[in-house]
Short mmCIF file of C-alpha atoms and ligand atoms in Angstrom, two decimals:
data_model
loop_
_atom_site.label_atom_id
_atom_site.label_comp_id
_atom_site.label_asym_id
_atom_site.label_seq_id
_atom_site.Cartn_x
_atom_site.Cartn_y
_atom_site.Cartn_z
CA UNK X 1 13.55 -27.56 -22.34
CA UNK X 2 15.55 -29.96 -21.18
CA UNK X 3 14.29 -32.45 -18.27
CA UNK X 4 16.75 -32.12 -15.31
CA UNK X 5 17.67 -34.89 -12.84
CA UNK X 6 15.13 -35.22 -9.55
CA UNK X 7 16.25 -35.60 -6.20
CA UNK X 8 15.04 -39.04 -5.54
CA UNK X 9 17.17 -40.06 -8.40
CA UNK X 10 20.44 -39.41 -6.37
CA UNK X 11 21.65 -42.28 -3.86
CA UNK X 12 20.36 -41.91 -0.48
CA UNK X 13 23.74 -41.77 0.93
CA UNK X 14 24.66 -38.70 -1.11
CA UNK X 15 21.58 -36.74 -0.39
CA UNK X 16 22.60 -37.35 3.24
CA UNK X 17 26.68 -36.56 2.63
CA UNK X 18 25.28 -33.07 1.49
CA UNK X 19 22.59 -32.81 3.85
CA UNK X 20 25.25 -32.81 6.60
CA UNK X 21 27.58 -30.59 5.05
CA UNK X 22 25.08 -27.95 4.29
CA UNK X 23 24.95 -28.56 0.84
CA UNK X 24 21.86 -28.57 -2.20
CA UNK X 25 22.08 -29.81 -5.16
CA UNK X 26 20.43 -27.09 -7.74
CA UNK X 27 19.18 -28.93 -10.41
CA UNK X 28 15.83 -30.79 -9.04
CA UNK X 29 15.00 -27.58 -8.12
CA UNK X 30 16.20 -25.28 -10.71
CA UNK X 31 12.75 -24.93 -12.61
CA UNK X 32 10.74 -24.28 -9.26
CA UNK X 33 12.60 -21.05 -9.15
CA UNK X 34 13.51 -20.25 -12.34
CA UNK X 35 10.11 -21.22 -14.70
CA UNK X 36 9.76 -20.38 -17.93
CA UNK X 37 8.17 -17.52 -19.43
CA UNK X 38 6.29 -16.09 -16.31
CA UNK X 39 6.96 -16.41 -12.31
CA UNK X 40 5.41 -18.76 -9.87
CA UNK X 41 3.08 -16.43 -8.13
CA UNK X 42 1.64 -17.65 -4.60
CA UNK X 43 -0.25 -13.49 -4.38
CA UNK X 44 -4.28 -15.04 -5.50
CA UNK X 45 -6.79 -12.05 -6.73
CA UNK X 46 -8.55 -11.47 -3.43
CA UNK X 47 -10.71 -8.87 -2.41
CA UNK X 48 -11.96 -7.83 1.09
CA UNK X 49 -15.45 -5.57 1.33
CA UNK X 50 -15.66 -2.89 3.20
CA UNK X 51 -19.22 -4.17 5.09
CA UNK X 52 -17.95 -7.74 5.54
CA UNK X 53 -15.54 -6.21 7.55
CA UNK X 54 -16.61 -3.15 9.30
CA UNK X 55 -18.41 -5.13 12.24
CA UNK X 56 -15.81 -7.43 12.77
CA UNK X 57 -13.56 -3.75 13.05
CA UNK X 58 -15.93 -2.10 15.50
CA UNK X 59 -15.96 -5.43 17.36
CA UNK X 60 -12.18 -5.30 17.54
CA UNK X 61 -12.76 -1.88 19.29
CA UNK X 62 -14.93 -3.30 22.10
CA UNK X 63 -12.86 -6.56 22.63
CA UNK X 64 -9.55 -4.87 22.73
CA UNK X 65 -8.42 -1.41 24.15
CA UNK X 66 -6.25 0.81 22.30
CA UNK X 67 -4.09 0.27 25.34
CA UNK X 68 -3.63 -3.52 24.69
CA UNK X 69 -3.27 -3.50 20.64
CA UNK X 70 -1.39 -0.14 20.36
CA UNK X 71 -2.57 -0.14 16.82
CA UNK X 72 -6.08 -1.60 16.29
CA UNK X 73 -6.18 -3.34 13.21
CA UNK X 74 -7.60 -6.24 10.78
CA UNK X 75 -4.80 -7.65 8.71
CA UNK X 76 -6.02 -8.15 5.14
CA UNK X 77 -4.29 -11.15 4.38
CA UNK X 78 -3.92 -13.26 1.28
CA UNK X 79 -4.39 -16.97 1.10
CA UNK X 80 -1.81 -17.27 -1.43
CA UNK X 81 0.48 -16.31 1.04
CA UNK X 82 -0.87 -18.31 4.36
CA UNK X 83 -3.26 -16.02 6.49
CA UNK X 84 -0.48 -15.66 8.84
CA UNK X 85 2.24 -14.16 6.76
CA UNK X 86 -0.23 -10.91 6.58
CA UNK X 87 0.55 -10.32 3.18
CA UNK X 88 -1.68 -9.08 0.52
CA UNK X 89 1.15 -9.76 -2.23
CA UNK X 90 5.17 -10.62 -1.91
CA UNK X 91 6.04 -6.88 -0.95
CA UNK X 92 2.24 -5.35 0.46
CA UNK X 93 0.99 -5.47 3.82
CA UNK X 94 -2.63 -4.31 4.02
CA UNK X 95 -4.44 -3.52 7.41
CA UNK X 96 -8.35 -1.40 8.07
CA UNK X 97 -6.93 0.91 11.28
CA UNK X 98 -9.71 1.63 13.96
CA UNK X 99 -9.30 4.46 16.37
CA UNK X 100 -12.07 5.46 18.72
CA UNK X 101 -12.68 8.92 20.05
CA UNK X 102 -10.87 9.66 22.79
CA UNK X 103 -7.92 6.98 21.92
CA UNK X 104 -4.04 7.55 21.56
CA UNK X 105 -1.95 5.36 19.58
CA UNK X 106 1.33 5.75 20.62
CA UNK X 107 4.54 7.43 19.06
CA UNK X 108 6.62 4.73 17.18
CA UNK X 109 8.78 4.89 14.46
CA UNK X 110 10.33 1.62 12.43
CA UNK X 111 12.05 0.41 9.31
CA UNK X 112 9.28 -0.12 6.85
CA UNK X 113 7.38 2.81 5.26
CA UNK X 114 3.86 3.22 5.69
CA UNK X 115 0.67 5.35 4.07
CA UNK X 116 -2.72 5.49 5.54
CA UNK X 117 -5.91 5.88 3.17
CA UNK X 118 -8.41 7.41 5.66
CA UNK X 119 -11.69 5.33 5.15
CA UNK X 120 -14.13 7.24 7.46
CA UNK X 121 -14.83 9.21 10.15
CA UNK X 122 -14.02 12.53 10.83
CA UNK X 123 -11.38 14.42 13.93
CA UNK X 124 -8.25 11.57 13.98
CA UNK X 125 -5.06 13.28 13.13
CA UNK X 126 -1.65 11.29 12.54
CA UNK X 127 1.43 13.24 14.21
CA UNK X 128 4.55 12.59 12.01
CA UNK X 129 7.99 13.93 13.33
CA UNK X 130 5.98 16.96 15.06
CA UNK X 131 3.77 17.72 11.92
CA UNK X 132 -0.17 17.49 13.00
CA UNK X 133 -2.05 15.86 9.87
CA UNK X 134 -5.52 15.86 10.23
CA UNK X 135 -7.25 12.27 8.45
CA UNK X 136 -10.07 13.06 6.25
CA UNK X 137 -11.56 10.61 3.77
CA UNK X 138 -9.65 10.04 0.90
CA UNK X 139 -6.77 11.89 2.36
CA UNK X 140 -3.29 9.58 1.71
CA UNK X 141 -0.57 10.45 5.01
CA UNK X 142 2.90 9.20 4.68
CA UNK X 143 4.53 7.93 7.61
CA UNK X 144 8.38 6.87 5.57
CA UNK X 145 11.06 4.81 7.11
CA UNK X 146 12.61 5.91 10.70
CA UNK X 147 9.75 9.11 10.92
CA UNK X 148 8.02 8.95 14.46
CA UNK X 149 4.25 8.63 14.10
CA UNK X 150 1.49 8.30 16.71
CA UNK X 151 -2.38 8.71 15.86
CA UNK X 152 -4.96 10.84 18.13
CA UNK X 153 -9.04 11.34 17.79
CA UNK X 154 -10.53 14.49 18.84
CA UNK X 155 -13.65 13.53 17.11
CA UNK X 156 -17.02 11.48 18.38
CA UNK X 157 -17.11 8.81 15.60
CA UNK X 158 -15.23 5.84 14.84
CA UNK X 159 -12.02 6.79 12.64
CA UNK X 160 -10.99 4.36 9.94
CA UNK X 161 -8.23 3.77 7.59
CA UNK X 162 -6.09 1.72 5.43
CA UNK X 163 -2.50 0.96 5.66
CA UNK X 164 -0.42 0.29 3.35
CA UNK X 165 3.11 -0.71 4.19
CA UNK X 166 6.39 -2.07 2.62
CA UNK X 167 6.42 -4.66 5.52
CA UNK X 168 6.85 -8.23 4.21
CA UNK X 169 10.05 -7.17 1.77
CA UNK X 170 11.34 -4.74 4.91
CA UNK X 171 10.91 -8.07 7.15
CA UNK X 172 12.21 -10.88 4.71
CA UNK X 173 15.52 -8.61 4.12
CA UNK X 174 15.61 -9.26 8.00
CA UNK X 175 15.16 -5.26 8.04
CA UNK X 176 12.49 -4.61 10.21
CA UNK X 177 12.36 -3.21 13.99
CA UNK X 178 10.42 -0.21 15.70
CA UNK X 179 11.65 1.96 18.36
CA UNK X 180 8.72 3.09 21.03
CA UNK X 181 9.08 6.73 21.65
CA UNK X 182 7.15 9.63 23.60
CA UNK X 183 4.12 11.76 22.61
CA UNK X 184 5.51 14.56 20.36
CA UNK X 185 5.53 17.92 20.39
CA UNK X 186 3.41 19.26 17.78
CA UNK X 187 5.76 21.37 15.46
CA UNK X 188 3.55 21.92 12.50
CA UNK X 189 -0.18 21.87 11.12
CA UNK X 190 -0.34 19.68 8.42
CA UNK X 191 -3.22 21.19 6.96
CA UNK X 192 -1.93 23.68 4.28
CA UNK X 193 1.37 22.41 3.75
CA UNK X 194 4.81 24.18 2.60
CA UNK X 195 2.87 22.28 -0.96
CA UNK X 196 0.30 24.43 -2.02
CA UNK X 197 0.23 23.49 -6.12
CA UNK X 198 2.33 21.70 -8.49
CA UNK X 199 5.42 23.92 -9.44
CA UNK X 200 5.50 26.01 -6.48
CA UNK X 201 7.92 25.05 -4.04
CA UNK X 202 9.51 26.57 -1.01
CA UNK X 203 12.47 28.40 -1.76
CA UNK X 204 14.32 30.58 1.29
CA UNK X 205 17.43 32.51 -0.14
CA UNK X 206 16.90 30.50 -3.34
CA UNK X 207 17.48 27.50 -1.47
CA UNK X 208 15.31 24.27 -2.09
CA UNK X 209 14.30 21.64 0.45
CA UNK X 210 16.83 19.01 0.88
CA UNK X 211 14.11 16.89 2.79
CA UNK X 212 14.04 12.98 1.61
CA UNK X 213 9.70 13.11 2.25
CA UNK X 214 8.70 17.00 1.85
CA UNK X 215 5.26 16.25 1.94
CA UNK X 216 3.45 14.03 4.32
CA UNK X 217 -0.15 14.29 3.56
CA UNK X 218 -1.96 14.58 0.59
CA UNK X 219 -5.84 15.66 0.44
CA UNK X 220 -8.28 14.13 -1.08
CA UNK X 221 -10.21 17.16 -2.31
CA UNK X 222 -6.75 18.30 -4.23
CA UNK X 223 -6.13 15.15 -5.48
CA UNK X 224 -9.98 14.55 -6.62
CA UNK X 225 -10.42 18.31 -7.84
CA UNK X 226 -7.10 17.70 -10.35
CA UNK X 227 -8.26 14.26 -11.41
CA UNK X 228 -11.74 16.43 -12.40
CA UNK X 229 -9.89 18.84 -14.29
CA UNK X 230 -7.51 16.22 -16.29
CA UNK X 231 -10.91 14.63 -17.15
CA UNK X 232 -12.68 17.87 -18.30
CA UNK X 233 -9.70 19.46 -20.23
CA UNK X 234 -8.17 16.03 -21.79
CA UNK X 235 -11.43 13.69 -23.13
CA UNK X 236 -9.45 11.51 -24.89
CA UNK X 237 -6.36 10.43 -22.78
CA UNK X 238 -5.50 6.84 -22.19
CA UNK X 239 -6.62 7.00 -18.13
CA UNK X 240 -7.47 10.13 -15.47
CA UNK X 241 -4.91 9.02 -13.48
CA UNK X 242 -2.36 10.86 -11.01
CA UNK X 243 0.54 9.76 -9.09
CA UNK X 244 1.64 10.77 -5.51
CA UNK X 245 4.90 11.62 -6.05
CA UNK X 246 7.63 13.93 -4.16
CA UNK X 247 7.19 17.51 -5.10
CA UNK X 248 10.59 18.65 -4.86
CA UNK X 249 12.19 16.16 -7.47
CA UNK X 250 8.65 13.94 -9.29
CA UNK X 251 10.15 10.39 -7.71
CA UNK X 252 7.70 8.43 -6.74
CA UNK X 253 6.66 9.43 -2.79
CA UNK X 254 8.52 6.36 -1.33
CA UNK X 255 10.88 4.46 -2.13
CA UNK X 256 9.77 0.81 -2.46
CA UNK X 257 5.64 1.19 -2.86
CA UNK X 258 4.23 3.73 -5.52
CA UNK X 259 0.89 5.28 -4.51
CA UNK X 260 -1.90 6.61 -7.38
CA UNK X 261 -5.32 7.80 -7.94
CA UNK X 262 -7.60 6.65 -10.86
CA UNK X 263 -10.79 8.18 -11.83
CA UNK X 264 -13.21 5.86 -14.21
CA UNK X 265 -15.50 8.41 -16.21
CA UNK X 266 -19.03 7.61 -15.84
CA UNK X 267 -19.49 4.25 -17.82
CA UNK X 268 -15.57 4.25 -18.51
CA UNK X 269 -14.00 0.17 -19.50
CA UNK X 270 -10.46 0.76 -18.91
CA UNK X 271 -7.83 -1.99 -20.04
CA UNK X 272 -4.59 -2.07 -18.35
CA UNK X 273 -1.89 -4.56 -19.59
CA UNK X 274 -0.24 -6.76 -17.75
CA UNK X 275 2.72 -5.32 -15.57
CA UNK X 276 5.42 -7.62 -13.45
CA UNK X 277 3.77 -6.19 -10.24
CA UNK X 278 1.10 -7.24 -8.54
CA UNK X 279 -1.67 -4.24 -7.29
CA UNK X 280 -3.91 -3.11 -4.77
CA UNK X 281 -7.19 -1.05 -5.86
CA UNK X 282 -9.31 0.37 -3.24
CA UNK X 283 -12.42 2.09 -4.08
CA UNK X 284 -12.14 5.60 -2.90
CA UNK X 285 -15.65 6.78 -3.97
CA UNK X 286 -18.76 5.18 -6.42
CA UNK X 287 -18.10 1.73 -7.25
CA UNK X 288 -15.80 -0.36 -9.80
CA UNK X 289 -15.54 -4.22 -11.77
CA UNK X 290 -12.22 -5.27 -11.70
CA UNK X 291 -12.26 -8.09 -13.70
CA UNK X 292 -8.53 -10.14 -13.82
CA UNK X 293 -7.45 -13.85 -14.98
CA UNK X 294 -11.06 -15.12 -14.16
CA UNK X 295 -10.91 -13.33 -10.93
CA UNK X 296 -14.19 -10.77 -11.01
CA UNK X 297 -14.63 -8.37 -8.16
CA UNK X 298 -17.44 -5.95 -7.75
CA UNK X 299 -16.13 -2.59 -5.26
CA UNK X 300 -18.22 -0.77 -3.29
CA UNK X 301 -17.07 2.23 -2.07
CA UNK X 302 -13.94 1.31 0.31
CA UNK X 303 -13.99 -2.04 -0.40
CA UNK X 304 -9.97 -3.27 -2.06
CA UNK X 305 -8.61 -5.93 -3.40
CA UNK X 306 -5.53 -7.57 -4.90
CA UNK X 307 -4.51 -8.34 -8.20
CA UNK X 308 -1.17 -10.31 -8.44
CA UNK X 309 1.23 -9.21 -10.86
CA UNK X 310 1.91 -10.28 -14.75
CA UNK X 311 -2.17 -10.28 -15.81
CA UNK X 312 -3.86 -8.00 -17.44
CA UNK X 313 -6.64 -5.86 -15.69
CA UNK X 314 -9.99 -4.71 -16.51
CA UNK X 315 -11.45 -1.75 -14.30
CA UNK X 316 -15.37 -0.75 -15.23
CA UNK X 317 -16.72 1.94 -13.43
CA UNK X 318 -19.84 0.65 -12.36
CA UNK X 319 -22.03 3.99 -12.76
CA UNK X 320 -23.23 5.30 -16.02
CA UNK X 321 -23.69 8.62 -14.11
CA UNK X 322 -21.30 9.10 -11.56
CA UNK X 323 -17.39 8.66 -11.73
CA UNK X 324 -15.67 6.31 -9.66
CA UNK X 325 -12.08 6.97 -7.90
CA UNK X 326 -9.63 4.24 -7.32
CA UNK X 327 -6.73 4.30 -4.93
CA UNK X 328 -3.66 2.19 -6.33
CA UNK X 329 -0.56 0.96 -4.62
CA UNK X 330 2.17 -1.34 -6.47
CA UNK X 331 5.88 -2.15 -5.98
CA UNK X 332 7.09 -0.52 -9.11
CA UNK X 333 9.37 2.03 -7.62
CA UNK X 334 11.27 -1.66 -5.68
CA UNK X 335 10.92 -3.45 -9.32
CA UNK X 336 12.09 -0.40 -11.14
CA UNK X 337 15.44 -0.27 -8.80
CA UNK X 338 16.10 -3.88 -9.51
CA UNK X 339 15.68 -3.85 -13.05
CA UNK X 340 12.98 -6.19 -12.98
CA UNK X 341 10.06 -4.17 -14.18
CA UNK X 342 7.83 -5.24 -17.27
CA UNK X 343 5.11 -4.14 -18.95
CA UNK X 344 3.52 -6.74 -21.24
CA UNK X 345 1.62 -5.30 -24.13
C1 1HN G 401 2.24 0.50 12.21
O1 1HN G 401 3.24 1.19 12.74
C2 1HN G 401 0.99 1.07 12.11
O2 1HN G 401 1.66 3.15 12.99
C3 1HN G 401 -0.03 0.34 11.53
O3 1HN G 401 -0.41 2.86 12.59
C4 1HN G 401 0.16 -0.93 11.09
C5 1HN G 401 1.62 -2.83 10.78
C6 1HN G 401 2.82 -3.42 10.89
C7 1HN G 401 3.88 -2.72 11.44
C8 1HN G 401 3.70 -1.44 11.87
C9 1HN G 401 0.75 2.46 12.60
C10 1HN G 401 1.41 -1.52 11.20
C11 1HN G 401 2.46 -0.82 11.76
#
C-alpha cells in the first residue's frame, strides 16, 4: 500500500486557505478511516461485576431520590469510548436500573429503543403504552422507539435491572429526544400475553396483528424451559441458543439491537468466530469464561461484559454440573440493514 502525503507536508499557507474555506484535504487521513483488512475499534473487552457494583447501586438509592434522577441508574461505560460518552460499544448503551419499593419512575417515551434484563428483586412492573409487565429475573421487556414507558414497585426489596438501549447510534444520527408524559392507564396485564407458544398467534376474523412490537415482554421461565428442551432433544447442535424475535413475522424484536439467550451445557467450551459486531454477554444464571483477544473474564451470575466486534470468542461454562445461561445483545439487525455484516470463519 501505497504511502500517502501527510498534512505537515503541505505549505502552511494552504492548510490555512482550506482551513478558512471549510475545506480537508482527504489523503493524510484516508488510512485513519479506511485501514486495511479490519476497523479501528476504540469498544476495549470490559467487563463490570455484578458485586463491584451493587453497593455503589444501593448507594445511588440513598444519595438520590427517584424524584431527582427520574431513572436511577449506573452507566456501564467503556474506556475505549471515554467514560463520558456512556457507551459500552459504538451502537450499545448499558445501564444497572435501581427502583426502590414504593418508587415511580415516570411515563416517558423517546427515540431510541430500549430492553430491560431484570437482575433482581421481585414486585417492579414496567407499564408500556397501557400494558402492565411485571419484572421478574431473567425476564427481557421491550420498551421500542416512541412507546410510553414508566416503571412502578409494589414489592419490599430493591428491584434491579439492565438496560440495554440503541442510544449512542440514535444520538450520533442527531436522532434522539424524549417526550415526558402522564401516568398511564393500565390497559393490559402483561403477564400471559396475546403470545402463548411459538406458532400460535392471534387471529380475529382471520386477521393477523399488524402491530410493529406484538410482544413486549418475554419470561424467563419460557425462554429457559425451551433452551432446556433444545438441549435435551438436540445433543449435538452447534449452540442451545434462542433468539428474541417478533412472533408475528421471526425479525429480530427491534430494529437496530438483536437480543438472545445462550445456555452452556454443564462443562460446555463453545467457540464462536469472529463477527463484525461487537457483543454484550450477561450472565443470566451459574457462571461463564469468556475468554477474547487476550481479554479473560470470569461471570458470576449477573455480572456482563463487552466484547468488541471482529474477534473471535470463547464462552466456558464454568460448572461441570450445572448449566449456565447467557443473555446476548449485538447490533446485527443495524449491520445487517447496511450491508456491513461479516462473519469471519
Ligand atoms: C430510559 O428511558 C430509561 O426508561 C433507562 O428506564 C435508561 C438511558 C438513556 C436514555 C433513556 C428508562 C435510559 C433511558
Amino acid at each position: 500500500m501505497n504511502e500517502l502525503g501527510r498534512l505537515e507536508d503541505l505549505p502552511a499557507d494552504y492548510r490555512a486557505a482550506l482551513t478558512e474555506k471549510n475545506l480537508v484535504p482527504l489523503w493524510p487521513s484516508l488510512r485513519a478511516v479506511l485501514p486495511p483488512g479490519k476497523p479501528a475499534i476504540r469498544t476495549q473487552a470490559t467487563c463490570w461485576s455484578y458485586q463491584g457494583l451493587r453497593p455503589l447501586l444501593m448507594r445511588a438509592g440513598e444519595l438520590t431520590p427517584i424524584e431527582k434522577a427520574e431513572r436511577r441508574v449506573l452507566v456501564l461505560a467503556n474506556p475505549g469510548h471515554g467514560l463520558e460518552k456512556m457507551q459500552a460499544s459504538s451502537t450499545i448503551y448499558l445501564g444497572m436500573q435501581l427502583l426502590q419499593p414504593g418508587e415511580w419512575a415516570p411515563s416517558h417515551r423517546h427515540t431510541p429503543n430500549a430492553v430491560r434484563m431484570i437482575v433482581e428483586g421481585e414486585g417492579a412492573y414496567t407499564t408500556v403504552e397501557g400494558e402492565k409487565c411485571p419484572m421478574s429475573r431473567g425476564d427481557l421487556i421491550l420498551t421500542p422507539t416512541g412507546m410510553w414507558h414508566e416503571h412502578g414497585h409494589d414489592g419490599n426489596d430493591p428491584v434491579v435491572w439492565l438496560d440495554v438501549l440503541d442510544l449512542p447510534i440514535v444520538y450520533y444520527c442527531e436522532a434522539s429526544y424524549v417526550t415526558e408524559g402522564k401516568a398511564q392507564p393500565v390497559t393490559a396485564e402483561g403477564v400471559d400475553g396475546d403470545y402463548q407458544r411459538g406458532g400460535v398467534v392471534p387471529a380475529p376474523m382471520f386477521t393477523r396483528s399488524g402491530k410493529t412490537f406484538p410482544m413486549l415482554r418475554y419470561p424467563w421461565a419460557d425462554v429457559r424451559r425451551t433452551l432446556e428442551s433444545i438441549a435435551a432433544r438436540q445433543p449435538a447442535i452447534g449452540a442451545v441458543q434462542v433468539a428474541y424475535v417478533n412472533p408475528e413475522n421471526g425479525h429480530d424484536c427491534q430494529r437496530i439491537l438483536g437480543y438472545s439467550a445462550l445456555m452452556l451445557r454443564p462443562g460446555e467450551c463453545l467457540q464462536m468466530p469472529a463477527r463484525s459486531t461487537a457483543m454484550v454477554f450477561h450472565q443470566i444464571e451459574g457462571g461463564a469464561e469468556v475468554s477474547a483477544a487476550g481479554a479473560d473474564f470470569t461471570l458470576d451470575t449477573a455480572d456482563t461484559c463487552c466484547i468488541p466486534g471482529y474477534t473471535p470468542i470463547t464462552l466456558t461454562n464454568r460448572s461441570a454440573d450445572q448449566p449456565a445461561f447467557l443473555f446476548i445483545a449485538d447490533d446485527a439487525p443495524l449491520q445487517k440493514k447496511l450491508g456491513v455484516y461479516e462473519v469471519r470463519n
